[in-house]
Amino acid sequence: MTARPNPKLQATASRLEGLTLPESGAWLRHAREGALARVEAMGLPIRRDEYWRFTDPATLTAPEPTPAAPLSDGEGEPFAGVTPLRLVFVDGRFDAATSDALDLDGLRIERLAEAGALDLHWAQGLYGALETDGQSPVARPLAALNTAFATDGVLIHATAPVERPIHLIYRHEGETSDAMLHHVLKVDEGASLTLLESGPAAARFNSVLEADLAKGARVSHVRTQGRDHHRRTATHIFARVAEASDFRSFTLTFNGVLTRNEIVVRFTGDDAKAHVAGAAVGDGDFHHDDTVFVTHGGEACESRQVFKKVLRNGATGVFQGKILVKPGAQKTDGYQLSQALLLDERSQFLAKPELEIYADDVKCSHGSTAGAIDETALFYLRSRGVPAPEAMDLLTLSFLREALEEIADERLAEDLSARLEAWLARRR
Amino acid sequence: MLDIRNLHVELEEDGKQILKGLDLSVGAGQVHAIMGPNGSGKSTLSYVLAGRDGYSVTEGSAHLGDVDLLALEPEERASAGLFLAFQYPVEIPGVGNMTFLRTALNAQRKARGEEEVSSADFLKLVRQKAQSLRIDAEMLKRPINVGFSGGEKKRNEILQMAVLEPRMCILDETDSGLDVDAMRLVSEGVNALRDAGRAFLVITHYQRLLDHITPDVVHIMANGRIIKTGGPELALEVERNGYADLLAEAQ
Ligand SMILES: Nc1ncnc2c1ncn2[C@@H]1O[C@H](COP(=O)(O)OP(=O)(O)OP(=O)(O)O)[C@@H](O)[C@H]1O
Ligand SMILES: [Mg+2]
């Protein structure tokens, strides 16, 4: 008998073969080498891995990206109303010509591509550190791959409350572009920041955001993932949430054949809050996966997960969400909701909600449902003269509303609602 | 205005026959009342006219003026001027009352080839109608019927009717759940809309409502048919003696 080749080793070896560690200065090189060693030790994900049971990672780990035609939608940028600092990346490369200067009161921004040569104490201890921390109890090899090979990104250090949001704009131009961006966010005690992201980025996009919130820090993160139909995306957010700090993250996804959004939140102090939410709408071969892991390590922290998906024409939605309450994390308030609205019988929602609790004085709840449109409500609206397609849109928006309400800034919430409405109207 | 001929309706699900040859004709400017025992098919009739799924018409016809109602989608029937105040108004979380009502009004106007109503005009219109029904403006900001009391839901139905100005109004037990004052408000709302070009079909179990909204004609419905038609005195007879004699007479 000949030994069967190990598919994990094979996938890992053939992906790594085509990659070289980007040129970088000493500290960054060190972080990248460590990450590469992690990838080699863990191996890249394969379908047989428990954590990838519902989502096939093959096209995310393949040596070459599947081509994806860029979409020029003429829709205009989201979030324009808040006049953010705009930083543009085209197929994963920073585009200085169309970006604002990296200059904003209350913070320091560096490009990852240039940071290696600089002596950035604050970034040295962070780049790849939260990712490493997030590798247990569940391995996230695509994030380690990103730490090793990311070609660009921004390192942001906020030392005071920053009013003006930072908007990372991802343009997709190349049909076979394969982008890896890695951002680090360090928010000092009492400082605050709003980070926005939008756009399809590339044919294949792997992104990591590490956010380190000091005592009393606040981060609001809102992103939209582009409408390019064939794009494939794997994202990771690692948030370390210290005492009395507040972390919010919201993601709106339209389309995309494959999207895997992992969010890993770790409470390290008491009385902190983290709300993570998402709304996704997709058609046909759309596959959208939210994988969330919240670890309560401090007392009296509040976590909320609200994820909603509207699926039609055979689309697939996945939710894997876990709340882990460590021993001693008393007075934890954990909430998790994942819901899908299935607009036909071919669409499906696969959910794995989990609670794991090692403290006795906690309040944790979770709910997961998949349902069709409410026919009685639909008839009621139509009986007043609202045409069926518009009535469906009203009900669809109402289904998503609870997720959108997690966006603290009303202007941003309204902007995204309007985009959602327009998207639905175009799809009638 | 409304002409129903020999209407036969069964449930799509199990083929159970509910309406068994119903004839009814309501003239413009008239108010007709329908009374009848529980389960006789009154709500079914109103749903079939409004176009709800789940029923199949096996025989007969229903026209609003010269419009063949049964050939139209529910929203088209609404634009043609039909309105049903539901026996059980539906709660729809996440859809605001005002958004809904404005969408409905403009959709109807668009379907009829009329100009859409501006935001400002719409607000003015709703405020004025709401005030006469003593509906709190705050309430209108809430999602459709969510957290409304039974009586508030019924008043909200009448508000929608007042804003949409249909020519054929069907009220299915709008009086049930209303306190005495609300009953008067709702009746005033209905009476204010009475005119030569508009007709009402009022489904009720009680004479009380008919004290306020005097009907021109009263029908008794039983077992899927109209078994007797008369004047307002018929409602008083039902109030006094119940349905037993009428049912026996119809046998
Ligand atoms: N969707 C349905 N599924 C099953 N049975 C139904 C359905 N709709 C109506 N029916 C049945 O049809 C009959 C007539 O019901 P309907 O609601 O029309 O009566 P009604 O005259 O309005 O009664 P009430 O005075 O109690 O409101 C009842 O026996 C009812 O159970
Ligand atoms: Mg009824």
PDB file of C-alpha atoms in Angstrom, chain A residues 374-391 393-399 401 405 421, chain B residues 47 50-52 73-75 78 83-86 89-90 92-95 100 103-104 107-108 144-145 157 160 164:
ATOM      1  CA  ASP A 374     -44.083  36.434   6.495  1.00  0.00           C
ATOM      2  CA  GLU A 375     -46.941  35.881   4.033  1.00  0.00           C
ATOM      3  CA  THR A 376     -49.520  37.549   6.258  1.00  0.00           C
ATOM      4  CA  ALA A 377     -47.424  40.692   6.495  1.00  0.00           C
ATOM      5  CA  LEU A 378     -46.803  40.602   2.756  1.00  0.00           C
ATOM      6  CA  PHE A 379     -50.521  40.399   2.048  1.00  0.00           C
ATOM      7  CA  TYR A 380     -51.272  43.204   4.465  1.00  0.00           C
ATOM      8  CA  LEU A 381     -48.825  45.522   2.676  1.00  0.00           C
ATOM      9  CA  ARG A 382     -50.116  44.522  -0.755  1.00  0.00           C
ATOM     10  CA  SER A 383     -53.726  44.984   0.306  1.00  0.00           C
ATOM     11  CA  ARG A 384     -52.868  48.660   0.855  1.00  0.00           C
ATOM     12  CA  GLY A 385     -51.561  48.995  -2.667  1.00  0.00           C
ATOM     13  CA  VAL A 386     -47.848  48.331  -2.169  1.00  0.00           C
ATOM     14  CA  PRO A 387     -46.709  46.218  -5.141  1.00  0.00           C
ATOM     15  CA  ALA A 388     -45.322  42.803  -4.228  1.00  0.00           C
ATOM     16  CA  PRO A 389     -41.659  43.554  -5.045  1.00  0.00           C
ATOM     17  CA  GLU A 390     -41.683  46.744  -2.972  1.00  0.00           C
ATOM     18  CA  ALA A 391     -43.477  44.974  -0.169  1.00  0.00           C
ATOM     19  CA  ASP A 393     -38.126  44.907   0.024  1.00  0.00           C
ATOM     20  CA  LEU A 394     -39.821  46.585   2.974  1.00  0.00           C
ATOM     21  CA  LEU A 395     -39.996  43.270   4.805  1.00  0.00           C
ATOM     22  CA  THR A 396     -36.431  42.401   3.871  1.00  0.00           C
ATOM     23  CA  LEU A 397     -35.138  45.714   5.187  1.00  0.00           C
ATOM     24  CA  SER A 398     -37.143  45.294   8.334  1.00  0.00           C
ATOM     25  CA  PHE A 399     -35.538  41.893   8.821  1.00  0.00           C
ATOM     26  CA  ARG A 401     -32.854  46.464  10.631  1.00  0.00           C
ATOM     27  CA  GLU A 405     -29.179  49.323  14.441  1.00  0.00           C
ATOM     28  CA  GLU A 421     -32.477  49.752  -0.433  1.00  0.00           C
TER      29      GLU A 421
ATOM     30  CA  TYR B  47     -60.136  38.134   2.105  1.00  0.00           C
ATOM     31  CA  ALA B  50     -58.958  41.632  -1.238  1.00  0.00           C
ATOM     32  CA  GLY B  51     -57.010  38.872  -2.978  1.00  0.00           C
ATOM     33  CA  ARG B  52     -55.439  36.843  -0.218  1.00  0.00           C
ATOM     34  CA  GLU B  73     -53.330  41.165  -7.742  1.00  0.00           C
ATOM     35  CA  PRO B  74     -54.097  42.467  -4.245  1.00  0.00           C
ATOM     36  CA  GLU B  75     -52.223  45.739  -4.860  1.00  0.00           C
ATOM     37  CA  ALA B  78     -56.299  48.419  -3.790  1.00  0.00           C
ATOM     38  CA  PHE B  83     -59.970  48.644   0.983  1.00  0.00           C
ATOM     39  CA  LEU B  84     -60.254  46.016   3.686  1.00  0.00           C
ATOM     40  CA  ALA B  85     -60.022  46.980   7.342  1.00  0.00           C
ATOM     41  CA  PHE B  86     -58.763  43.708   8.798  1.00  0.00           C
ATOM     42  CA  PRO B  89     -54.614  43.967  11.753  1.00  0.00           C
ATOM     43  CA  VAL B  90     -51.108  42.640  11.234  1.00  0.00           C
ATOM     44  CA  ILE B  92     -44.983  44.302  11.135  1.00  0.00           C
ATOM     45  CA  PRO B  93     -41.855  44.997  13.176  1.00  0.00           C
ATOM     46  CA  GLY B  94     -39.230  47.081  11.443  1.00  0.00           C
ATOM     47  CA  VAL B  95     -41.528  48.836   8.977  1.00  0.00           C
ATOM     48  CA  PHE B 100     -45.661  52.238   4.929  1.00  0.00           C
ATOM     49  CA  THR B 103     -45.371  54.052   0.142  1.00  0.00           C
ATOM     50  CA  ALA B 104     -48.909  52.695  -0.166  1.00  0.00           C
ATOM     51  CA  ALA B 107     -47.918  53.359  -5.136  1.00  0.00           C
ATOM     52  CA  GLN B 108     -51.678  53.637  -5.593  1.00  0.00           C
ATOM     53  CA  ILE B 144     -46.875  49.043  11.902  1.00  0.00           C
ATOM     54  CA  ASN B 145     -49.234  48.050  14.716  1.00  0.00           C
ATOM     55  CA  GLU B 157     -57.033  50.739  10.032  1.00  0.00           C
ATOM     56  CA  GLN B 160     -55.260  54.155   6.585  1.00  0.00           C
ATOM     57  CA  LEU B 164     -56.073  56.176   0.997  1.00  0.00           C
TER      58      LEU B 164
END
